[in-house]
Coordinates of C-alpha atoms and ligand atoms in Angstrom, one line a residue:
X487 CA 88.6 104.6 111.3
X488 CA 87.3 101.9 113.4
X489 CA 87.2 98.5 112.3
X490 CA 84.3 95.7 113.3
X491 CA 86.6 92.4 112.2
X492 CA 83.5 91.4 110.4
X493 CA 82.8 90.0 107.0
X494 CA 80.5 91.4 104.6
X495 CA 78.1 89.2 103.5
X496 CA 76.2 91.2 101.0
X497 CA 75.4 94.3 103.0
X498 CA 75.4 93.0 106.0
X499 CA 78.2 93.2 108.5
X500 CA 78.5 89.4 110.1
X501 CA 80.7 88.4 113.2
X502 CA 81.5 84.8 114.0
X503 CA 82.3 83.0 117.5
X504 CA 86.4 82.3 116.8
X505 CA 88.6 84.8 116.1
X506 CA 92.1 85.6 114.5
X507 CA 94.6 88.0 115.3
X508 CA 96.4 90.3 112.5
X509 CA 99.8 90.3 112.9
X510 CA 100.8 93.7 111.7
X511 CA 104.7 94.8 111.5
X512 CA 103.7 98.1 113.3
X513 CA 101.5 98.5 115.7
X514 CA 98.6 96.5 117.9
X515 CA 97.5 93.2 116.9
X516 CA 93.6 93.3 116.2
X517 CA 91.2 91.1 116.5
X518 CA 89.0 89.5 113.3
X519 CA 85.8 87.2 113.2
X520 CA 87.1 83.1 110.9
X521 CA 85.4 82.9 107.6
X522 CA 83.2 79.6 107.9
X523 CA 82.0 77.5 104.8
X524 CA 78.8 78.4 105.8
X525 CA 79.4 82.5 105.6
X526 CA 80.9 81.3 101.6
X527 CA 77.8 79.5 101.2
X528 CA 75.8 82.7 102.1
X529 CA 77.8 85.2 100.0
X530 CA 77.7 82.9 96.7
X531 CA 74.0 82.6 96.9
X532 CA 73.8 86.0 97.5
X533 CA 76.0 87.0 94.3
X534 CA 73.9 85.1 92.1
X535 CA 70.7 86.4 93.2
X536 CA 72.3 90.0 92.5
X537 CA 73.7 88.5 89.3
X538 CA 70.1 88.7 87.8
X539 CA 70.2 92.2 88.1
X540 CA 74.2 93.1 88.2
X541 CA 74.7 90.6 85.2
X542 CA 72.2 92.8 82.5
X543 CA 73.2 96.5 84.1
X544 CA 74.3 98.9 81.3
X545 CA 77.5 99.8 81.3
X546 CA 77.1 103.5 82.5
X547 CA 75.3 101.4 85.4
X548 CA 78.8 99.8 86.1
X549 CA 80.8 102.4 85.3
X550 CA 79.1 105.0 87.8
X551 CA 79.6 102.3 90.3
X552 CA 83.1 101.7 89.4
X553 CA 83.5 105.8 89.7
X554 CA 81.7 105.2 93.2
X555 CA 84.3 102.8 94.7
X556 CA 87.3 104.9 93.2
X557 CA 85.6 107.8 95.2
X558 CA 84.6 106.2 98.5
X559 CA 88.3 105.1 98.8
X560 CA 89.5 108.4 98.3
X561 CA 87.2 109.3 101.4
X562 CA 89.1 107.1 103.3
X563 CA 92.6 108.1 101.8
X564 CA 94.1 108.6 105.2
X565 CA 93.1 105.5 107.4
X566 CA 93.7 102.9 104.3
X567 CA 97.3 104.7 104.2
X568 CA 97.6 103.8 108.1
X569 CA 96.6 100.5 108.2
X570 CA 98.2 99.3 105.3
X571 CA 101.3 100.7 106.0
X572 CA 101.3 99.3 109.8
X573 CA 99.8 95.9 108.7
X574 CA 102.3 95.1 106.0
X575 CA 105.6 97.0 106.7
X576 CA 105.4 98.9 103.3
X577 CA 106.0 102.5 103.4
X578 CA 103.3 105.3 103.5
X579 CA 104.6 106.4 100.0
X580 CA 103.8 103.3 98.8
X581 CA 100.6 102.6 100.0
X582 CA 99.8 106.0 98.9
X583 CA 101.1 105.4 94.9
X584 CA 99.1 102.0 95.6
X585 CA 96.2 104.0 96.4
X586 CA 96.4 105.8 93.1
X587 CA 96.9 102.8 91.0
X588 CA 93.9 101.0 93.0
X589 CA 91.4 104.0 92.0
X590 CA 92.7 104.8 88.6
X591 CA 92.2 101.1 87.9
X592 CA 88.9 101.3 88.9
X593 CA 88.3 104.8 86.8
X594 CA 90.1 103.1 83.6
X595 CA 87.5 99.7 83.4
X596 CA 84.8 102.2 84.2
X597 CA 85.9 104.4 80.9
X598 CA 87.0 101.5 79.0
X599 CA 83.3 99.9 79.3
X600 CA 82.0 103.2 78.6
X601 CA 84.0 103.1 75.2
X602 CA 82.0 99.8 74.5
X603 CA 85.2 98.5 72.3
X604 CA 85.5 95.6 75.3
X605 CA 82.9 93.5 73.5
X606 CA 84.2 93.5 70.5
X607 CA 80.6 92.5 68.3
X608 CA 80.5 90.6 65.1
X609 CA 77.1 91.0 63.1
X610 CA 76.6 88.8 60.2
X611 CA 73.4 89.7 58.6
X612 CA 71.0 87.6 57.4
X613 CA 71.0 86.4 53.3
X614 CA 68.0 85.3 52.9
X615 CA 68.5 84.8 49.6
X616 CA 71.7 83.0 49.4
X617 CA 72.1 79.7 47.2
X618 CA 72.0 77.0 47.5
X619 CA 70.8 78.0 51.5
X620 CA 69.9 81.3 53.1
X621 CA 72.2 82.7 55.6
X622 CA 70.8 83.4 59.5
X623 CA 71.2 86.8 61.4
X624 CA 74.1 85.9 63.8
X625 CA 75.1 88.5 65.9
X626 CA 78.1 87.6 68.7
X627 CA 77.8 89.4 71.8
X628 CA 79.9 88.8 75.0
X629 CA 78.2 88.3 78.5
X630 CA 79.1 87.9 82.0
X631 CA 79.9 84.7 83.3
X632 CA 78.5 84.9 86.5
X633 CA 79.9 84.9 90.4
X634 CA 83.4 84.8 90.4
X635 CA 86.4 84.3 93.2
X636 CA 88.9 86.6 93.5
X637 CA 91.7 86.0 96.0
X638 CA 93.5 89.1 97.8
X639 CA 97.1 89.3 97.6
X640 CA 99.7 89.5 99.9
X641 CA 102.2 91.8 97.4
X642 CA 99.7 94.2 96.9
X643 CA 97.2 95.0 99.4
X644 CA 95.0 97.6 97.5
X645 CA 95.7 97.1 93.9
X646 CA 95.6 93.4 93.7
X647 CA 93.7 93.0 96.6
X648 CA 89.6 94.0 97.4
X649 CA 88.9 96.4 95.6
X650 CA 92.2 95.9 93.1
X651 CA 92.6 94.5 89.3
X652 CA 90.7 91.5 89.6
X653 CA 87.7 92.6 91.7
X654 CA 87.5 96.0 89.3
X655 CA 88.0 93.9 86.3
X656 CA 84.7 91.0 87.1
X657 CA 82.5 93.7 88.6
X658 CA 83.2 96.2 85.0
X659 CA 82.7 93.1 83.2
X660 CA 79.1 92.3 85.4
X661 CA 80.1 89.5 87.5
X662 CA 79.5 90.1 91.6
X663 CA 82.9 89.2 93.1
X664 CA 82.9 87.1 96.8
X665 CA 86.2 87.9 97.8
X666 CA 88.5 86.1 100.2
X667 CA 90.7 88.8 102.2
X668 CA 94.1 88.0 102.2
X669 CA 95.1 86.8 106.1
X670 CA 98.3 89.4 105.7
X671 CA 95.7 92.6 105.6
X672 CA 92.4 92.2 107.0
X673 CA 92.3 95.4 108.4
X674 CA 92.9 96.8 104.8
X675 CA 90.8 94.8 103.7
X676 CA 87.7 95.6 106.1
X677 CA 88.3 99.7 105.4
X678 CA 88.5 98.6 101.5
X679 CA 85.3 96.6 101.9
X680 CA 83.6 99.5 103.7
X681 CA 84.3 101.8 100.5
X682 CA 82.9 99.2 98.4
X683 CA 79.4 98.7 100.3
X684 CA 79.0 102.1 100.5
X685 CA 79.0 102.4 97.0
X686 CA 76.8 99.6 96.4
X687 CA 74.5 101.7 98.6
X688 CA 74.9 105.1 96.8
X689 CA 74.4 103.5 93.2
X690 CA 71.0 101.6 94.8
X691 CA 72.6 97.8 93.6
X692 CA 71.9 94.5 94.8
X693 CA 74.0 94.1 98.2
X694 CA 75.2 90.5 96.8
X695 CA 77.3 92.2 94.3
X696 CA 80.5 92.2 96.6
X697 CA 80.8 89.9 99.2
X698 CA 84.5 89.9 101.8
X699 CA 85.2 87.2 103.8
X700 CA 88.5 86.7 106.1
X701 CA 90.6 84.1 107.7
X702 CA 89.4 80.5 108.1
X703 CA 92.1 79.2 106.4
X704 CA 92.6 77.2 103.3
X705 CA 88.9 75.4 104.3
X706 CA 87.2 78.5 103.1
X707 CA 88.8 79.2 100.0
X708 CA 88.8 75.6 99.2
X709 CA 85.0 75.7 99.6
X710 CA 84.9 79.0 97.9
X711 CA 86.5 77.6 94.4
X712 CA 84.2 74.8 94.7
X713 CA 81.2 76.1 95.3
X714 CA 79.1 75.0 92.4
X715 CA 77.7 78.5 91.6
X716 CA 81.4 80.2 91.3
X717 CA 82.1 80.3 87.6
X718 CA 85.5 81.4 87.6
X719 CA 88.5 82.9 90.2
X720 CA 91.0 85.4 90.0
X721 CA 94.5 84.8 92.1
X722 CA 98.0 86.0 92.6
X723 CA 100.5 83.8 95.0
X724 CA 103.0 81.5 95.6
X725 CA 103.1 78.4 93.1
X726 CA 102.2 75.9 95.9
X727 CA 99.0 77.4 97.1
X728 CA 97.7 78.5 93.4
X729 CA 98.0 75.0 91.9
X730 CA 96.1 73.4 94.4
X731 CA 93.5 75.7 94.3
X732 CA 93.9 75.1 90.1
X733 CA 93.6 71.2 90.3
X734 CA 90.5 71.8 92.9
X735 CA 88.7 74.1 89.9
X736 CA 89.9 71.5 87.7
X737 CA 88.4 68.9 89.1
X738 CA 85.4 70.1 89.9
X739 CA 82.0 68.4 88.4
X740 CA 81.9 71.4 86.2
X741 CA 85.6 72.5 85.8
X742 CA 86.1 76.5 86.1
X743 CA 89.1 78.9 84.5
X744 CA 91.8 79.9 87.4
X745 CA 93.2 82.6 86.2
X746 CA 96.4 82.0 88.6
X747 CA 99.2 84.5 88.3
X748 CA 102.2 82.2 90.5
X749 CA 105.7 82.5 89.8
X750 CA 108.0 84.0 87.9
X751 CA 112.1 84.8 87.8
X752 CA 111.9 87.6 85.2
X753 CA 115.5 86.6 83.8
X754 CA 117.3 89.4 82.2
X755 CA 119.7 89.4 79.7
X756 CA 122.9 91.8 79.6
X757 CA 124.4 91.8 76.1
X758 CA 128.1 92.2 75.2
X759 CA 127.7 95.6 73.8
X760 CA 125.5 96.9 76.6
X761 CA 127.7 95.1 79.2
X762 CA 130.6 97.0 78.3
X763 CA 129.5 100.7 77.6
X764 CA 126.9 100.8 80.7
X765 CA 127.3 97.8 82.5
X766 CA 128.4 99.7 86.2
X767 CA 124.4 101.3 85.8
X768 CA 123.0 98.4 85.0
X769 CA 124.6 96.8 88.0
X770 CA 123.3 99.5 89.8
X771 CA 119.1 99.8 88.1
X772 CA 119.4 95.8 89.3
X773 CA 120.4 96.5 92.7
X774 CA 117.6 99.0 93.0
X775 CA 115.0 97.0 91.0
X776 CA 116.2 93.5 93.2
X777 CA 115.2 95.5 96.2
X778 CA 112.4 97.5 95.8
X779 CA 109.4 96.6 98.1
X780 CA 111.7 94.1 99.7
X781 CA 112.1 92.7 96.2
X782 CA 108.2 91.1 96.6
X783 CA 107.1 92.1 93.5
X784 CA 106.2 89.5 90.9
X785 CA 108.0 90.8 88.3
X786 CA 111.7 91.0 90.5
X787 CA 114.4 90.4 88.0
X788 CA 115.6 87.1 90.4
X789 CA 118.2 86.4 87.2
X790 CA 120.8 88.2 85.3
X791 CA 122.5 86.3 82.0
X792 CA 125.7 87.7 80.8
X793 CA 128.8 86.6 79.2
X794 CA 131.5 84.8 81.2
X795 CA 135.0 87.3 81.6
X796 CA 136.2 90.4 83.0
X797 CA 133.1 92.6 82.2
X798 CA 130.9 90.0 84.4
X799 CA 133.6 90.3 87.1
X800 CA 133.0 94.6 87.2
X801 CA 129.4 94.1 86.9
X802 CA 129.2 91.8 89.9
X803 CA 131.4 93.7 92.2
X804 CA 129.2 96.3 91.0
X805 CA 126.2 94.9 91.5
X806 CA 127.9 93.8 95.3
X807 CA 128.8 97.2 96.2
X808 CA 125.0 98.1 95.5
X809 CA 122.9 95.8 97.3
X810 CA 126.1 96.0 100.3
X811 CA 124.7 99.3 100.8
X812 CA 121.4 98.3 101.1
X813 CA 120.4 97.1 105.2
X814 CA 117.4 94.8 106.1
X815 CA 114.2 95.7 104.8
X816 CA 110.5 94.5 106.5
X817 CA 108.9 91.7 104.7
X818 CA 105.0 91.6 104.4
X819 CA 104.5 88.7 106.8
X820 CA 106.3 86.1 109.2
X821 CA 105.9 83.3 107.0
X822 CA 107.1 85.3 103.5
X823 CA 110.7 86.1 105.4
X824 CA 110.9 82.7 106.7
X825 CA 110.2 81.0 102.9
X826 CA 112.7 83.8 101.7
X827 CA 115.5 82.8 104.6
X828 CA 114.7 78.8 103.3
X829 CA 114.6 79.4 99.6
X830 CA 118.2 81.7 99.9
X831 CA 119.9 78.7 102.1
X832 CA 118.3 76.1 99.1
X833 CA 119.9 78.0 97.0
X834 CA 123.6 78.7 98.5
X835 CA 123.5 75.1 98.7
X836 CA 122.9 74.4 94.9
X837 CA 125.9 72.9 93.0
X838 CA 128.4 74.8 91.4
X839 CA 126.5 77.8 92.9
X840 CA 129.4 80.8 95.0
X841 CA 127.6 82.8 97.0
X842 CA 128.6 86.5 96.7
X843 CA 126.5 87.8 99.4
X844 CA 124.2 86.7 101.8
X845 CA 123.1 87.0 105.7
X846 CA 120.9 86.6 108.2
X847 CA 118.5 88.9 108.7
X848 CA 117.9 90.5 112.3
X849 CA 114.7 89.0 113.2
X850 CA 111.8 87.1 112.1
X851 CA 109.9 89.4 109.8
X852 CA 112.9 91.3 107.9
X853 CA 115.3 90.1 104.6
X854 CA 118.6 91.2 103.4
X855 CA 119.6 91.0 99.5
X856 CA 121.3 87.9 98.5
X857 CA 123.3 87.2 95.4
X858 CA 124.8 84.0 94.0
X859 CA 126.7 83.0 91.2
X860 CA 126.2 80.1 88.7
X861 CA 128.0 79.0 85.3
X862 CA 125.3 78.4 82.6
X863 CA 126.3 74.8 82.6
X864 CA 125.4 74.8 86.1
X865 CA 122.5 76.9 85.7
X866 CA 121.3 74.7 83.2
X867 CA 121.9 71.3 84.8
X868 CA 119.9 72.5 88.6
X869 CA 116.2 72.7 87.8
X870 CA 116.1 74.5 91.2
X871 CA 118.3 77.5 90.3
X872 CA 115.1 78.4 88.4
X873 CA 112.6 78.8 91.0
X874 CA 111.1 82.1 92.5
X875 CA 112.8 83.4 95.4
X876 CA 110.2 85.7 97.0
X877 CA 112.4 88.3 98.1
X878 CA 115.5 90.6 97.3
X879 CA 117.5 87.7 95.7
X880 CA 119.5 87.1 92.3
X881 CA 121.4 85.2 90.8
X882 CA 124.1 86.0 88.3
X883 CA 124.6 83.4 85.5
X884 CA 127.9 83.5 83.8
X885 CA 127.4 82.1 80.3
X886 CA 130.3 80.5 77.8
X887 CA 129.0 81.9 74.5
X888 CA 126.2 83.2 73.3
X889 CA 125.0 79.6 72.4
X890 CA 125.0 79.0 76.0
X891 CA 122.8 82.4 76.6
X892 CA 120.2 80.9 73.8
X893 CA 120.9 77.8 75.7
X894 CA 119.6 79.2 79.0
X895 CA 116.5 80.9 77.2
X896 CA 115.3 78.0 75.6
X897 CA 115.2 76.3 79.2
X898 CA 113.2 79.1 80.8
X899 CA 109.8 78.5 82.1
X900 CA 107.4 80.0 81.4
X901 CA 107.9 84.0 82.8
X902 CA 105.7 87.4 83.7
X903 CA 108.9 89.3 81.8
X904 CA 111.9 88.7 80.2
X905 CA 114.6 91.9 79.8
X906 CA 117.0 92.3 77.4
X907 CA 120.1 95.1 77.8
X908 CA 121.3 96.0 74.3
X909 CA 122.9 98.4 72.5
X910 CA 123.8 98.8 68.4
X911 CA 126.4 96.5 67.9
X912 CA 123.8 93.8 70.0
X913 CA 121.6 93.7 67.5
X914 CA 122.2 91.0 65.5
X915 CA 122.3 88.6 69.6
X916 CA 118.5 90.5 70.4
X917 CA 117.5 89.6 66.9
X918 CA 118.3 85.8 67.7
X919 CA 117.0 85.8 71.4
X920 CA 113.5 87.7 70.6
X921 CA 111.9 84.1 68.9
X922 CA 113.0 82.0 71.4
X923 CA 111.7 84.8 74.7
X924 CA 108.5 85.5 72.9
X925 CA 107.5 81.7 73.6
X926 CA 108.4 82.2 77.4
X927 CA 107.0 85.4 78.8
X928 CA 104.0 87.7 78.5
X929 CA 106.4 90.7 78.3
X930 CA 109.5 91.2 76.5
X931 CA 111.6 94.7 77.4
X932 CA 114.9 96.9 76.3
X933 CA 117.2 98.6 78.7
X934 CA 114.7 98.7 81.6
X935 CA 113.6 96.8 84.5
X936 CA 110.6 95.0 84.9
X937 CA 109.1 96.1 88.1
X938 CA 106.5 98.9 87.7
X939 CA 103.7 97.3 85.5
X940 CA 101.8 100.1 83.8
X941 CA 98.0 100.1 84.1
X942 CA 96.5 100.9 80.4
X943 CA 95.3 98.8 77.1
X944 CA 98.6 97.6 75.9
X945 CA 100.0 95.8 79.0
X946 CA 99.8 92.1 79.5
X947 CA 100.7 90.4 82.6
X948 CA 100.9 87.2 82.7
X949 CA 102.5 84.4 80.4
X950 CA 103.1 80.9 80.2
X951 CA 102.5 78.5 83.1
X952 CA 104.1 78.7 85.7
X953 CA 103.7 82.9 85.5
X954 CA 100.0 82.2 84.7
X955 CA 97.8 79.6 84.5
X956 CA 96.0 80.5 81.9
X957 CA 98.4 82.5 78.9
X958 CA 96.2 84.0 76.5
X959 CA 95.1 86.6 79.8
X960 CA 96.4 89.1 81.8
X961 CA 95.6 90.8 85.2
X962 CA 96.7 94.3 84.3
X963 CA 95.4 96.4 82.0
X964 CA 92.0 96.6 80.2
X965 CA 92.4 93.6 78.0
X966 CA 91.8 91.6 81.8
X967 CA 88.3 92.4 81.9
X968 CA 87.8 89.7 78.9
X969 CA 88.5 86.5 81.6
X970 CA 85.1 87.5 82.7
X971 CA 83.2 87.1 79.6
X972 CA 82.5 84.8 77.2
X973 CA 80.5 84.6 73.6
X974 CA 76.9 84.6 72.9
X975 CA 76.1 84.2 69.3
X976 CA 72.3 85.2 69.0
X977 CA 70.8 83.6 65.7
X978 CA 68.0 85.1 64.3
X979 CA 67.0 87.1 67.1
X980 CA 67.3 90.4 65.9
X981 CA 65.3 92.9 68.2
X982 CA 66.5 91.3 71.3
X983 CA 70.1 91.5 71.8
X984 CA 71.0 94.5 73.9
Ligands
NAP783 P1 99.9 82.0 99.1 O1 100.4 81.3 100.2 O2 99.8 81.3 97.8 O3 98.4 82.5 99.6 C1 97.6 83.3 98.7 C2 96.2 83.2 99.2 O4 95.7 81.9 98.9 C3 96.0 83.4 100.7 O5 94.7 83.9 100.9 C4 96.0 82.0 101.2 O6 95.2 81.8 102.4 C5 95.3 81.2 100.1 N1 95.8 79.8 99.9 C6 97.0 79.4 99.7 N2 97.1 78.1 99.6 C7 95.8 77.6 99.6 C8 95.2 76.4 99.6 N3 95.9 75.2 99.4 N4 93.9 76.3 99.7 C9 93.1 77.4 99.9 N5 93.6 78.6 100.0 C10 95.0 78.7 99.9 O7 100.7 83.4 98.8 P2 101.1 84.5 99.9 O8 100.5 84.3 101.2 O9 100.8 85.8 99.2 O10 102.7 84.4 99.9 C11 103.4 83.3 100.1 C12 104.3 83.1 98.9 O11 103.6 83.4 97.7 C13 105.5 84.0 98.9 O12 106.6 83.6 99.7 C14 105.8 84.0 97.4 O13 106.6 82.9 97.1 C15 104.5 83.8 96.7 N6 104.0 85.1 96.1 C16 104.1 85.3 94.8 C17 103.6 86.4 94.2 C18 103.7 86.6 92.7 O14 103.3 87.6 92.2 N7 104.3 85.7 92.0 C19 102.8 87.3 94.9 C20 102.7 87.1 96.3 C21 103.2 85.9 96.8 P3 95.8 82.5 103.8 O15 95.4 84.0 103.7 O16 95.0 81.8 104.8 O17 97.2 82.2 103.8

């Protein structure tokens, strides 16, 4: 499929004077037109001139158009598998599940609006006879919030990227999106953004409902959370880049939710019990879950908490012989290998901390796992030990009791997942951990591994800060669409609340 390496500026396909080149892991470099601040300018006015229309659609508007998207990617099935694959390193599988995630995303906000359950109404009716006072009509509605930001990722080039959770979430809930193409994809992105005009065209909307612009570094999407006509932005990225993007929306005139999803270790916690009938396969579901997509998932298990003794010795020669086996693997870009290669050597250098295996990868855009060793004294006493790692890395902490495993969960941050491995005779250790994990993470889970977030109406991910910025949300499942409302209590206007 051919590629302009243009932004679309609501409908309209615009080229600028400088140019970037992709980088891609396969394949030719290709060349792409630098967002400006004037091109964000240009889009943002656009969305909220469409908003006048897109904000009041019915829902069966929106969810034709979702349909629409789902279907115009599936048109281009074939060319968004080959460019994704070559500009990231992932592997066709992938991008192909991806793919399916992406469109039935897009399918399931499209049915859940449909349902209408999303808005949740309240109607007190008027008492017009009440005493001492009368009551009013109040009916509480909830309404679109307006243009929003969303930010591609690099993790996840369809489903959290252009046309992924965030984007499908705000346009279901009736906000036009301006999106800002992650620098890692923009060939992706383009093909992506070609699905999504052409539904715009097919369903007859305003062409300022979707609006993609790439590159121009952090200028544009600084002037893109700023711009005082964005009412909210959607994110998913490193810690660093997320909160200054938060403390820009913060400290704007008019502050605006971030709804940042930034970090996370997603510790996970081997009981006695479990360690002892099954701990040689839970070695190996680590090794496999540590490693998976080159262990850049946000929800990587980066931590495993066991007790101290001979078990913890099988399960980490175990866990050694697994990831051993396991070569270099292709990391999305330059700059993600290099932060892995300096966050693994921050690491090693820790105190108390053994590494148990570790080396250098064989050029600049691959990783090999990494694991390291702590005591939970150790653990406890080096804030750094619990930072991400982007990257197939974990650490093993060897805890002295079970006080010290309560120990270690009480000084979590705040976490996407926490697991617990359990059996019978654990119950009595998951029953004490459960209060103290519920107050860290957005979601707790038995004898499984965190990666592989189901899309559907019970999932939440996010958690506290700094997995999310903002807890009480999540940017998976249907319960997302709600960062993109907010309340409207009509009083006494019966007759004209749609
Ligand atoms: P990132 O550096 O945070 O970048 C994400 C997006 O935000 C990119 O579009 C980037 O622009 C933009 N950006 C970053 N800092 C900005 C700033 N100060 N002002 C304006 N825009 C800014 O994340 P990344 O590129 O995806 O990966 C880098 C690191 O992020 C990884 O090593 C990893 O630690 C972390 N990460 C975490 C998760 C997770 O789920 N927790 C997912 C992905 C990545 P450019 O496109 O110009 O760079």
């Amino acid at each position: 499929m051919k590629l302009s390496g243009k932004h679309l500026i609501a409908g309209k396909w615009i080229g600028t004077e400088e140019q970037f080149l992709s980088d891609p892991a396969q394949g030719e470099a290709q060349s792409f037109s630098v967002g400006t601040v004037d091109l964000v300018d240009q889009a943002v006015l656009a969305a909220e001139d469409a908003f006048w229309s897109y904000g009041y659609s019915s829902d069966a508007e929106r969810a034709a158009f979702l349909n629409a998207i789902a279907d115009e990617i599936e048109a281009r099935a074939e060319a968004i598998t080959q460019i994704g694959s070559a500009e990231t390193g992932l592997p066709e599988a992938r991008l192909q599940g991806e793919r399916g995630r992406t469109t039935g995303q897009l399918r399931m906000f499209a049915a859940h609006i449909l349902d209408g359950s999303y808005q949740d109404r309240r109607h007190d009716a008027a008492l017009p006879d009440r005493a001492p006072l009368p009551r009013s009509d109040l009916q509480l509605v909830k309404r679109p919030i307006g243009p929003v930001a969303v930010f591609g990722a690099s993790n996840f080039p369809l489903a959290f990227s252009t046309a992924g959770g965030d984007t499908a979430s705000a346009l279901a809930a009736g906000c036009p999106v301006v999106l800002r193409g992650h620098s890692a994809h923009p060939g992706t992105g383009e093909i992506i953004a070609q699905a999504i005009d052409a539904a715009i065209a097919s369903c007859g909307l305003h062409p300022g409902v979707f609006s993609l612009i790439q590159g121009g570094g952090f200028e544009v999407g600084e002037a893109l959370v700023q711009h005082p006509l964005i009412n909210a932005v959607g994110f998913t990225g490193s810690l660093r880049g997320g909160r200054a993007l938060f403390d820009l929306c913060a400290r704007r005139p008019d502050p605006i939710p971030f709804f940042g999803e930034l970090g996370s270790i997603n510790p996970m916690f081997l009981l006695p019990a479990a360690l002892s009938a099954r701990g040689t396969d839970i070695a190996k579901g680590w090794a496999g879950s540590l490693t998976m997509g080159a262990g850049q998932f946000c929800t990587n298990p980066g931590v495993v908490i066991l007790l101290d003794g001979p078990e913890a010795d099988q399960f980490q020669a175990d866990a050694l012989q697994a990831l051993q086996a396991q070569g270099a693997q292709t990391m999305l870009t330059k700059g993600i290998a290099a932060a892995y290669a300096q966050g693994r050597e921050e690491i090693a250098a820790g105190h108390g901390v053994t590494t148990l295996l570790s080396s250098d990868a064989p050029d600049d855009r691959s990783a090999t796992p990494a694991i390291f060793v702590a005591s939970g004294e150790d653990w406890l006493a080096n804030d750094d030990l619990s930072e991400e790692v982007f990257g197939p890395l974990g650490i093993i902490v060897r805890v002295a009791d079970m006080a010290e495993m309560q120990a270690v969960a009480k000084a979590l941050k705040g976490q996407l997942t926490c697991s617990l491995h359990g059996d019978d005779a654990d119950h009595g250790d998951i029953s004490a951990l459960l209060p103290i994990l519920e107050r860290k993470a957005g979601r707790l889970l038995a004898n499984g591994f965190p990666t592989g977030v189901e899309v559907c109406d019970a999932m939440m991910h996010g958690g506290p800060y700094p997995a999310s910025t903002t807890f009480g949300t999540t940017s998976v499942g249907t319960m997302a669409i709600q960062r993109w409302l907010r309340l409207v209590c009509f009083q006494d206007l019966q007759g004209f609340v749609r």
